[in-house]
Coordinates of C-alpha atoms and ligand atoms in Angstrom, one line a residue:
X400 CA 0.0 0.0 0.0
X401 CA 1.3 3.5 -1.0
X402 CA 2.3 5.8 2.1
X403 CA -0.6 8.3 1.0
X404 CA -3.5 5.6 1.5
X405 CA -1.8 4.1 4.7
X406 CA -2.0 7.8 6.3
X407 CA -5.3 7.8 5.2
X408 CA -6.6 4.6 6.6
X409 CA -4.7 4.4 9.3
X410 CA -6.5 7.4 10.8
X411 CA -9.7 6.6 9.4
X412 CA -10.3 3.4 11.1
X413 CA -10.7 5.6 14.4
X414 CA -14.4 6.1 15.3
X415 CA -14.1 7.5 19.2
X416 CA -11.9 9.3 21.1
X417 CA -11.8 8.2 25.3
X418 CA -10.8 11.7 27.7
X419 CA -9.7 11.1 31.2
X420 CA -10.4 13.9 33.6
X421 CA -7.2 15.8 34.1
X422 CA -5.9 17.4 36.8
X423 CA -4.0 20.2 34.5
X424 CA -1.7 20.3 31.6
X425 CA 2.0 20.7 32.0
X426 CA 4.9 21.3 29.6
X427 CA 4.7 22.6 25.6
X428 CA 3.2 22.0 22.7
X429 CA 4.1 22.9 19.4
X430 CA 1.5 24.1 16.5
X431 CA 1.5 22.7 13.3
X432 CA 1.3 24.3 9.9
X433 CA -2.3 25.4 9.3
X434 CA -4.7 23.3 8.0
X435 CA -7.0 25.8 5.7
X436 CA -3.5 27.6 4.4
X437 CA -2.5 24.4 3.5
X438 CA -5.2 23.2 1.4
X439 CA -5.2 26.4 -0.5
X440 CA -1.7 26.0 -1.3
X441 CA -2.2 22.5 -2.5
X442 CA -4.3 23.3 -5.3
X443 CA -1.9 26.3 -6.2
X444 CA 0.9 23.6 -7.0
X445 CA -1.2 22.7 -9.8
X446 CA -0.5 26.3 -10.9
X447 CA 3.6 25.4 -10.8
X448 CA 6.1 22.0 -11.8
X449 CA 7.2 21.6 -8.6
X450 CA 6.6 23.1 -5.3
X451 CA 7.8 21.6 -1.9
X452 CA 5.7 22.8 1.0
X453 CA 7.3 23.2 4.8
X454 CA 5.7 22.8 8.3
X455 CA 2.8 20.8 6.2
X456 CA 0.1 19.5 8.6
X457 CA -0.6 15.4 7.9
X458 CA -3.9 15.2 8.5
X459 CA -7.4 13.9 7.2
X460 CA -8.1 16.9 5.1
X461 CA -4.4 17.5 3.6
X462 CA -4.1 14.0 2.8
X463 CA -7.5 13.9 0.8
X464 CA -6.4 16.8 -1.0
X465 CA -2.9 14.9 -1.7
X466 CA -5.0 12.0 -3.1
X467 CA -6.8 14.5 -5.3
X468 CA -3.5 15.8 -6.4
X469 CA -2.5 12.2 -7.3
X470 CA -5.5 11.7 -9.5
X471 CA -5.0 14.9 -11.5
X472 CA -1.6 13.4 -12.8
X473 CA 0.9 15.3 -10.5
X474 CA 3.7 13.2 -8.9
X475 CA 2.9 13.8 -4.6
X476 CA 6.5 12.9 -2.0
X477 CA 5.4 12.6 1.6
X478 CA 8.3 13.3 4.4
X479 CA 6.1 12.9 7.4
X480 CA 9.4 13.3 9.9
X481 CA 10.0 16.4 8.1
X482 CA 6.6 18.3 7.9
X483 CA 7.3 18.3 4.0
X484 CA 5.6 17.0 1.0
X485 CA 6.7 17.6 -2.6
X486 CA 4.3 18.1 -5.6
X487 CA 5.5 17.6 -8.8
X488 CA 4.9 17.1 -12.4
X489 CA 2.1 17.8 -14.9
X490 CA -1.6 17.6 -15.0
X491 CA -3.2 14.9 -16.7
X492 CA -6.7 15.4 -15.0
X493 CA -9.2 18.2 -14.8
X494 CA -11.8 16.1 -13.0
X495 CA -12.2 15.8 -9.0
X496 CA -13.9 12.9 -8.4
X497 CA -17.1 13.5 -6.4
X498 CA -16.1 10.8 -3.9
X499 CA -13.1 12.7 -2.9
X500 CA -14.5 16.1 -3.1
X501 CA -17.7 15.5 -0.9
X502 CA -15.5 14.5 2.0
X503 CA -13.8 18.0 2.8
X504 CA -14.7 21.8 1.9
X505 CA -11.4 22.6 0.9
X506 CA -11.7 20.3 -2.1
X507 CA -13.4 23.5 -3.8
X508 CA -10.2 24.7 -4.6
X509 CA -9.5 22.6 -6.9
X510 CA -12.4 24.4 -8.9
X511 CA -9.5 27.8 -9.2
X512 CA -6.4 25.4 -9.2
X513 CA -7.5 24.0 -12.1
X514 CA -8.7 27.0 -14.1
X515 CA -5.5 29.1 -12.8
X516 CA -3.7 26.2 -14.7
X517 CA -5.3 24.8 -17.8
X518 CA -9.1 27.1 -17.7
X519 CA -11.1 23.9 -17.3
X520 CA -12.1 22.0 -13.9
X521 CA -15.1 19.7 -13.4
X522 CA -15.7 19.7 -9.7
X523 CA -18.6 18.5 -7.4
X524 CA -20.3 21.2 -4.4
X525 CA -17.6 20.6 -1.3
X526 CA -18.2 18.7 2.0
X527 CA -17.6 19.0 4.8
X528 CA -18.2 20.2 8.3
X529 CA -22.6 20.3 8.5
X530 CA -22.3 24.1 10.2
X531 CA -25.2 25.4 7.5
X532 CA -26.3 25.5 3.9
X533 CA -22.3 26.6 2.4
X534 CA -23.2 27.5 -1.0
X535 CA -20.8 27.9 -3.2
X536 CA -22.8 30.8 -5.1
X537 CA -19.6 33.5 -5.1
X538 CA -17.3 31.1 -6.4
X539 CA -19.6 30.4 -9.7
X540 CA -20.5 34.2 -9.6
X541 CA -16.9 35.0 -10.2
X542 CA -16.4 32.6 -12.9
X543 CA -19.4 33.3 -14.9
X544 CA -18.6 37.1 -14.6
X545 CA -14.6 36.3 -16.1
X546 CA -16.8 34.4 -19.1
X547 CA -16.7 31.1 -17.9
X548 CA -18.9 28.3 -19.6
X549 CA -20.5 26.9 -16.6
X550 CA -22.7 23.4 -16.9
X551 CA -24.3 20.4 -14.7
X552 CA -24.4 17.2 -15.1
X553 CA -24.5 13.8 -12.6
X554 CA -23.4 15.6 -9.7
X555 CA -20.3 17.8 -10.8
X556 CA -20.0 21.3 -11.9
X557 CA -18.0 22.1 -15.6
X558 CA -16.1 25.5 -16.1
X559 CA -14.9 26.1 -19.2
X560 CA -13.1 29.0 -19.3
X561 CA -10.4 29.3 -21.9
X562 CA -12.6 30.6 -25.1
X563 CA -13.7 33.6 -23.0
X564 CA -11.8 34.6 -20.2
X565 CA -11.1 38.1 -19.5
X566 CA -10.1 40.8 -17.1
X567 CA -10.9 39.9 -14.0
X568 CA -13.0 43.2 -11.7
X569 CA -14.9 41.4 -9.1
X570 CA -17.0 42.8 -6.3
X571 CA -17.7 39.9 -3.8
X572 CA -21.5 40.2 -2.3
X573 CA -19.9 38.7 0.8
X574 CA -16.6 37.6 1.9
X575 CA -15.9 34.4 1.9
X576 CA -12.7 32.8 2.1
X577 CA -12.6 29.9 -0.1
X578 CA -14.4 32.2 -2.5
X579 CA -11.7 35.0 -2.1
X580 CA -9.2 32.0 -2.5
X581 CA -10.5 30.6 -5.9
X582 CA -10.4 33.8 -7.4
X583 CA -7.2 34.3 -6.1
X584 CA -6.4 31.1 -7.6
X585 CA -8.2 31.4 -11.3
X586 CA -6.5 34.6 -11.7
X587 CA -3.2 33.6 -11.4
X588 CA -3.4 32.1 -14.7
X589 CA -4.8 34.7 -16.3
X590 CA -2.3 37.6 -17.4
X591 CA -2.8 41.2 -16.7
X592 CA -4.5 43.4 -14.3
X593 CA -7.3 42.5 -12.5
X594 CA -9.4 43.8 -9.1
X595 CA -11.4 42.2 -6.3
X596 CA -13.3 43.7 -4.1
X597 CA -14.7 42.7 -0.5
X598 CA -12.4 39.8 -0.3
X599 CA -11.6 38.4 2.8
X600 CA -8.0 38.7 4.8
X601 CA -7.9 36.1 7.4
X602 CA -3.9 35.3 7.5
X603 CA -4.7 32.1 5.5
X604 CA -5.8 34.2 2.2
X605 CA -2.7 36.4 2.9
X606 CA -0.6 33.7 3.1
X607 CA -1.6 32.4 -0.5
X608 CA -1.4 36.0 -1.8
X609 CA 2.4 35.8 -0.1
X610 CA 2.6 32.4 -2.1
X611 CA 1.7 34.1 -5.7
X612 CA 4.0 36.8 -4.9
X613 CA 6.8 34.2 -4.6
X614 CA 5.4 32.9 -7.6
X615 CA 6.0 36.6 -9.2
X616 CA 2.6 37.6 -9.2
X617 CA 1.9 41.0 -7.9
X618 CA -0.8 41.5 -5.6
X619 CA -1.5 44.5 -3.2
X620 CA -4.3 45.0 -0.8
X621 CA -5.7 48.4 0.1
X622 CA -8.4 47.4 2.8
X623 CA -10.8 45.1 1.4
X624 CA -9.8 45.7 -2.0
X625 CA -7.1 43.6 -4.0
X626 CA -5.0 44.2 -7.2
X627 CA -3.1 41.3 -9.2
X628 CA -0.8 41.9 -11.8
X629 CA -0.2 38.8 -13.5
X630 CA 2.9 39.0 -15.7
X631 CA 3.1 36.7 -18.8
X632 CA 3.0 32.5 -17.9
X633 CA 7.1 32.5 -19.0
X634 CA 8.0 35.0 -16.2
X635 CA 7.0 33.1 -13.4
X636 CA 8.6 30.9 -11.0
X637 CA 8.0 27.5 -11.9
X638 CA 9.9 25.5 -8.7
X639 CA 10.1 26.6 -5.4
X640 CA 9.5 25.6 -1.2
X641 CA 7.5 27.8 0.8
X642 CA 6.7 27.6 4.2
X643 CA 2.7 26.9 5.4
X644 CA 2.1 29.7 8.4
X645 CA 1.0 28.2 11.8
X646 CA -2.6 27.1 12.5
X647 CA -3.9 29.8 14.6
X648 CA -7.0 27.7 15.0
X649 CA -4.9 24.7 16.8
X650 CA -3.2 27.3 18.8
X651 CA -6.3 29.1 20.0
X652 CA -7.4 26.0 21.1
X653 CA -4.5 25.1 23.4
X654 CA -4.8 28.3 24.9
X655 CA -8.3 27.7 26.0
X656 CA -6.9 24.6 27.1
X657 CA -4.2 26.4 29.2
X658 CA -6.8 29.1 30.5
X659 CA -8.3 26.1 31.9
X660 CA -6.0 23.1 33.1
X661 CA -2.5 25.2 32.6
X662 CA 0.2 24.9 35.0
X663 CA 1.6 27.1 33.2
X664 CA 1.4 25.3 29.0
X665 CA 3.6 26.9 27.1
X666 CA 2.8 27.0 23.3
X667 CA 5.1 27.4 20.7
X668 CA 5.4 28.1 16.6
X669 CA 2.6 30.2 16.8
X670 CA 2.0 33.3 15.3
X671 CA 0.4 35.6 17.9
X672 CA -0.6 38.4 15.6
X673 CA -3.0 35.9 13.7
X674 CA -4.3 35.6 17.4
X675 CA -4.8 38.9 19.1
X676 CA -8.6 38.9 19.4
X677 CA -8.3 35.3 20.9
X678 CA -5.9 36.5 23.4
X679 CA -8.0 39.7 24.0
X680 CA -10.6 37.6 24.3
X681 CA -9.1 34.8 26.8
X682 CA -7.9 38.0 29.2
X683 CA -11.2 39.7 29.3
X684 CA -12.3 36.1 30.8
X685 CA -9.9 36.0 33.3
X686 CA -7.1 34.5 32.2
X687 CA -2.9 35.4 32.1
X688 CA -1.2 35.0 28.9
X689 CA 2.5 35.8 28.9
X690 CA 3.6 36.5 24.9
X691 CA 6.8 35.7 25.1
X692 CA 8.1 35.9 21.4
X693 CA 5.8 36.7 18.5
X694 CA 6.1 32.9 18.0
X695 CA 5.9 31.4 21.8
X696 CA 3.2 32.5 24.8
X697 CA 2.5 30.8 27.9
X698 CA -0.9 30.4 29.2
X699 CA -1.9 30.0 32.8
X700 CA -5.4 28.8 34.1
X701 CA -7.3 31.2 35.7
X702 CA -8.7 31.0 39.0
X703 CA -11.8 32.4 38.4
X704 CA -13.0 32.5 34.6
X705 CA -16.0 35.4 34.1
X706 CA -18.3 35.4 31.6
X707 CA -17.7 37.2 28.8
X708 CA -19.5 38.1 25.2
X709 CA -18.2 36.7 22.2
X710 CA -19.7 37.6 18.4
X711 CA -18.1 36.1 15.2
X712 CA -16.7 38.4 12.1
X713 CA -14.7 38.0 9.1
X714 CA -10.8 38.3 10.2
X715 CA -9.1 40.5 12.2
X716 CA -12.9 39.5 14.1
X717 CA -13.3 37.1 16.6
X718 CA -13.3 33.4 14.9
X719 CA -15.9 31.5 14.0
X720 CA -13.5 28.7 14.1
X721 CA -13.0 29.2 17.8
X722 CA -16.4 29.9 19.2
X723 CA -17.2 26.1 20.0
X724 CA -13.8 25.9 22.2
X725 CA -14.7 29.1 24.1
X726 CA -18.2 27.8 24.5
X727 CA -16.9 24.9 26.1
X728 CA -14.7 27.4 28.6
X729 CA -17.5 30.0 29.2
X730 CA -19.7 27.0 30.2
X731 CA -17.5 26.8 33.7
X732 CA -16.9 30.2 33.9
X733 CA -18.5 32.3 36.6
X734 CA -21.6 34.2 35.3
X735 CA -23.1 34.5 32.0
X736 CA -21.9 34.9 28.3
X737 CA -23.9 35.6 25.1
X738 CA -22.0 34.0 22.2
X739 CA -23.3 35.6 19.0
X740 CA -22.6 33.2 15.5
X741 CA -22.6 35.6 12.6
X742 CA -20.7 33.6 10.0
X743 CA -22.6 30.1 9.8
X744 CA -26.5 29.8 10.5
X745 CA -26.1 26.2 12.3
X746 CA -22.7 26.5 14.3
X747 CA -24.1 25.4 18.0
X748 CA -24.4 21.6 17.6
X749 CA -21.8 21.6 20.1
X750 CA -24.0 23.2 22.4
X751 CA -26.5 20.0 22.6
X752 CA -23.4 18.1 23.7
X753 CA -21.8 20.1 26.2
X754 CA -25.5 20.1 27.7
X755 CA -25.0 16.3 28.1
X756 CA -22.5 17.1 30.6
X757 CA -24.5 19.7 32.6
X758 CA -23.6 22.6 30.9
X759 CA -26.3 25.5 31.4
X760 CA -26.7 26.6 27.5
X761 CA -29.9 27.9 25.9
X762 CA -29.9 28.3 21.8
X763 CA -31.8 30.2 20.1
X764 CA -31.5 31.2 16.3
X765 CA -27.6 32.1 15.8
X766 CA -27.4 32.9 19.6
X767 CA -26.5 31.4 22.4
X768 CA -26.7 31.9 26.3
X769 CA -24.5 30.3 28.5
X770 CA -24.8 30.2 32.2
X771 CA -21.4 29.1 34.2
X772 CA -21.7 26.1 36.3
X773 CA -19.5 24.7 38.9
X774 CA -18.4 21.7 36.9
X775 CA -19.2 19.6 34.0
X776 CA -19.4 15.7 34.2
X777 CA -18.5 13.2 31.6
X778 CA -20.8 11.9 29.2
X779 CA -21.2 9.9 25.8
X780 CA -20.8 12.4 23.1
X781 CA -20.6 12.7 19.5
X782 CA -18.5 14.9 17.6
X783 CA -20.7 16.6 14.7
X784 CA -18.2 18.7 12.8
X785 CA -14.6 19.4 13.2
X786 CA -14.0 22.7 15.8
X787 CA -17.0 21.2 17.5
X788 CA -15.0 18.4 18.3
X789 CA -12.6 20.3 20.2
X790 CA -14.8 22.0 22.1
X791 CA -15.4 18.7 23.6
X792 CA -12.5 17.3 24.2
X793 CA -11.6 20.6 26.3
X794 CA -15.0 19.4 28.1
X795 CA -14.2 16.2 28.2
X796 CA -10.8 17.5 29.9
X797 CA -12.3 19.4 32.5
X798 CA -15.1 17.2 33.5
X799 CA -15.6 14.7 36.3
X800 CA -15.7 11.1 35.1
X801 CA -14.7 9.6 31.7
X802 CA -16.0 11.0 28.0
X803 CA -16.0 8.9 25.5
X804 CA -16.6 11.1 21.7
X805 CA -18.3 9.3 19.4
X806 CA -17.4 10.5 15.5
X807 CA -14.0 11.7 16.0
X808 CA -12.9 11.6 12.5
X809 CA -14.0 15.3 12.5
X810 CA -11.3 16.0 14.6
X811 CA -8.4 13.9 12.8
X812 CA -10.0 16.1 9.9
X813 CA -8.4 19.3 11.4
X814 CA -6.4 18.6 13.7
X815 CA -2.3 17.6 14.0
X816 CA -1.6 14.5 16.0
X817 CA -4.2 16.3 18.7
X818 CA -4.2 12.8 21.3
X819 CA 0.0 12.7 20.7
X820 CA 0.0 16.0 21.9
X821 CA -2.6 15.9 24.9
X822 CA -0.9 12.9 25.9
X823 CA 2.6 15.2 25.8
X824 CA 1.0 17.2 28.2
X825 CA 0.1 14.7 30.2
X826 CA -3.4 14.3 29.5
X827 CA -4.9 11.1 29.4
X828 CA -6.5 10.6 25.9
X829 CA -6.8 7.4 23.7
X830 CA -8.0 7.2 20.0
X831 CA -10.3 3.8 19.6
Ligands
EPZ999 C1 -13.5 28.7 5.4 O1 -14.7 28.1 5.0 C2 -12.8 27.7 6.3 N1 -12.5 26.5 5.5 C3 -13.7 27.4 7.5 O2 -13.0 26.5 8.3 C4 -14.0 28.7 8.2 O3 -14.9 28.4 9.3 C5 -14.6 29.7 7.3 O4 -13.7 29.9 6.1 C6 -14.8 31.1 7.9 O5 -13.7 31.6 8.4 C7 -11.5 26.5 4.7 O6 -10.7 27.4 4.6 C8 -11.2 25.2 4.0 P1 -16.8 31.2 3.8 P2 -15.5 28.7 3.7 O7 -17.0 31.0 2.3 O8 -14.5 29.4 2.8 C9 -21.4 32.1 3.0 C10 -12.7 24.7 9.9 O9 -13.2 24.3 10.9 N2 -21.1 31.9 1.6 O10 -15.9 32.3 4.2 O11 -16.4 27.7 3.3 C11 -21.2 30.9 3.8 O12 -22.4 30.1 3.8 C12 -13.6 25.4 8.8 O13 -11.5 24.6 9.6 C13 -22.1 32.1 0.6 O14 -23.3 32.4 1.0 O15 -16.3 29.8 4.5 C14 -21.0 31.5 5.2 O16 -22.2 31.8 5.8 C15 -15.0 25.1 8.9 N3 -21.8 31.9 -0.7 C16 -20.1 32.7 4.9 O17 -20.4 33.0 3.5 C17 -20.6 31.5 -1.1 O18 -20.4 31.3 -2.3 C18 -18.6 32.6 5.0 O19 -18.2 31.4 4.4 C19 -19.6 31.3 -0.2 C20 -19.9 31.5 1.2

């Protein structure tokens, strides 16, 4: 069996995930390379011969999307010990099969992958995590406004663009990353000068935009506005390594983690301007974080969390990707919080869960009420998408009595060898 479908079933044939109450969590952890930069900058090695990515997060997602790469023609190297992979070679594909692409959101960008590098791409609508309805609506907006040829047929979506592409000036109706990404992505192979409008800037757009510059593609933002000069196809770079940013979603949840059970934890390779609302965030609630280096803080738990109010935005706001893990801290915190979900219209399955264990949480629409209690108690969960999943394990952490969480491939979806590093810490966590 190759390496790529070993990965891949060896952390698929894990359904639960059994949490020990622990006492608190000692020691340092290191964040891995981000997830949703990652996947991004996988389908823009379709746009080069060969690119070798650094500090490259193995997990469930990234390793779909490596199997995608695979069955588009290009040649995929793993170096696990090294946090590398090398993609290589030409494209022989333009379809994403559906099986593939219905088991992650990220497989979307493939859709601009593709058209940045031959202006064809038959893809299928994205799974995923079930947070809400995800349309896809922008993406095919933008291509049917560059002249694309869009049609449907058995499941999967065709874009034809080569017979009619043109200068790309694109107001998004509302930002959305992947969205922002894919245009990103389809312009790159387009040459000359083109505008969008109301994209999106959470660090992992910026880091692609970073990634195209490297390529030799000029792109400067001026608030929400971006302009890309793409020079002509011989002038760029056609071989290079770059270097995936930190996951600032992996580190926000270790410093929830910390705010809770640390004695101190001390968390490392992150980048803590990606963070500075979470931090702001974790002090209004009570608790100390020391930033020791842009790249290192340490994280003490508090000895009395307060309630606070959280609402979700669009980067630099507060996360929506982060909201489950402070739901799951808020819920032991002394006094209320209102949590506020603007991005996704069904993001609060986790609050069902952490109910389980005697959390005092009423829903209602895209807000949510959370009452502190003393304590939570362990319980039979299920994980129902991937952030959600954290949030329980924090729970499931902090609680009386064993957890066991049910589902847990949403969580080896996202995150890094999360039970390797628990365990580090001296939690005690077993995958099943
Ligand atoms: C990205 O999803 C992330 N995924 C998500 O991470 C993250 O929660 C989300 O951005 C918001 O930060 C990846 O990067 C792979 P959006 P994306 O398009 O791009 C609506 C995680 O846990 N919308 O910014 O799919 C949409 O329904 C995940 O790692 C349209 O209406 O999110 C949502 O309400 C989960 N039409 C809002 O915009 C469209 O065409 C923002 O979604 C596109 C989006």
């Amino acid at each position: 069996m190759e390496v790529l479908d070993y990965l891949i079933d060896s952390y698929g044939r894990f359904k639960r995930l059994l949490v020990k109450p622990c006492g608190g969590v000692k020691g340092e952890v290191s964040i891995s390379g981000a997830k949703n930069s990652a996947l991004p900058l996988l389908a823009a090695s379709l746009l080069v011969e060969d690119l070798t990515l650094e500090n490259f997060p193995f997990l469930l997602d990234t390793l779909y999307a490596l199997k995608i790469l695979k069955l588009l023609g290009k040649e995929v190297e793993l170096f696990p010990d090294r946090k590398r992979v090398r993609i290589h070679g030409g494209i022989t594909s333009t379809r994403v099969p559906l099986e593939l692409a219905s088991l992650f959101r990220g497989s979307i960008l493939f859709l601009g992958g593709l058209l940045g590098a031959v202006g064809r791409a038959t893809v299928s609508p994205p799974g995923g995590c079930p947070i809400g309805s995800r349309p896809i609506d922008q993406h095919l907006k933008f291509v049917e406004h560059l002249g694309g040829e869009i049609g449907f047929e058995g499941g999967y979506i065709s874009v034809n663009l080569r017979a009619r592409a043109k200068r790309g000036d694109f107001t998004f109706d509302l930002i959305t990353v992947t969205g922002t990404e894919n245009a990103l992505l389809t312009l790159a192979g387009i040459e000359g000068e083109h505008t969008l409008r109301n994209v999106a800037l959470e660090p992992e757009v910026l880091d692609l935009v970073n990634f195209l510059r490297e390529v030799g593609i000029n792109v400067e933002t001026y608030g929400r506005t971006m302009k890309i000069e793409v020079p002509p196809k011989g002038k760029l770079k056609r071989r290079l390594t770059y270097r995936v940013i930190p996951d600032r979603i992996e580190a926000g949840t270790f410093l929830v983690l910390g705010g809770l059970l640390g004695e101190p934890l001390r968390v490392k390779n992150l980048n803590t301007d990606h963070l500075r609302v979470v931090i702001e965030k974790l002090t209004q609630s009570g608790v100390r974080v020391n930033v020791l280096s842009p790249s290192e803080v340490e994280v003490f738990r508090a000895e009395a969390l307060r309630g606070i109010d959280i609402e979700t935005a669009p980067y630099p706001g507060f996360p929506t990707d982060m909201q489950a893990q402070f739901m799951a801290m808020l819920s032991v915190a002394r006094g209320d919080s209102i949590i506020v979900e603007r991005i996704f219209e069904n993001r609060f399955k986790h609050a069902y869960e952490l109910r389980k264990m005697g959390a005092n949480i009423a829903v209602e629409g895209n807000t949510a009420l959370v009452r502190g209690v003393e304590g939570l108690k362990g319980a039979r969960l299920k994980a129902t998408d991937l952030r959600a999943s954290a949030s329980l394990v924090i729970a499931g952490l902090i609680a009386k009595g064993e957890t066991v969480i049910e589902n847990i491939g949403h969580l080896l979806r996202g995150y890094e060898g999360m039970d390797k590093k628990l365990r580090g810490l001296g939690c005690e966590v077993e995958l099943v």
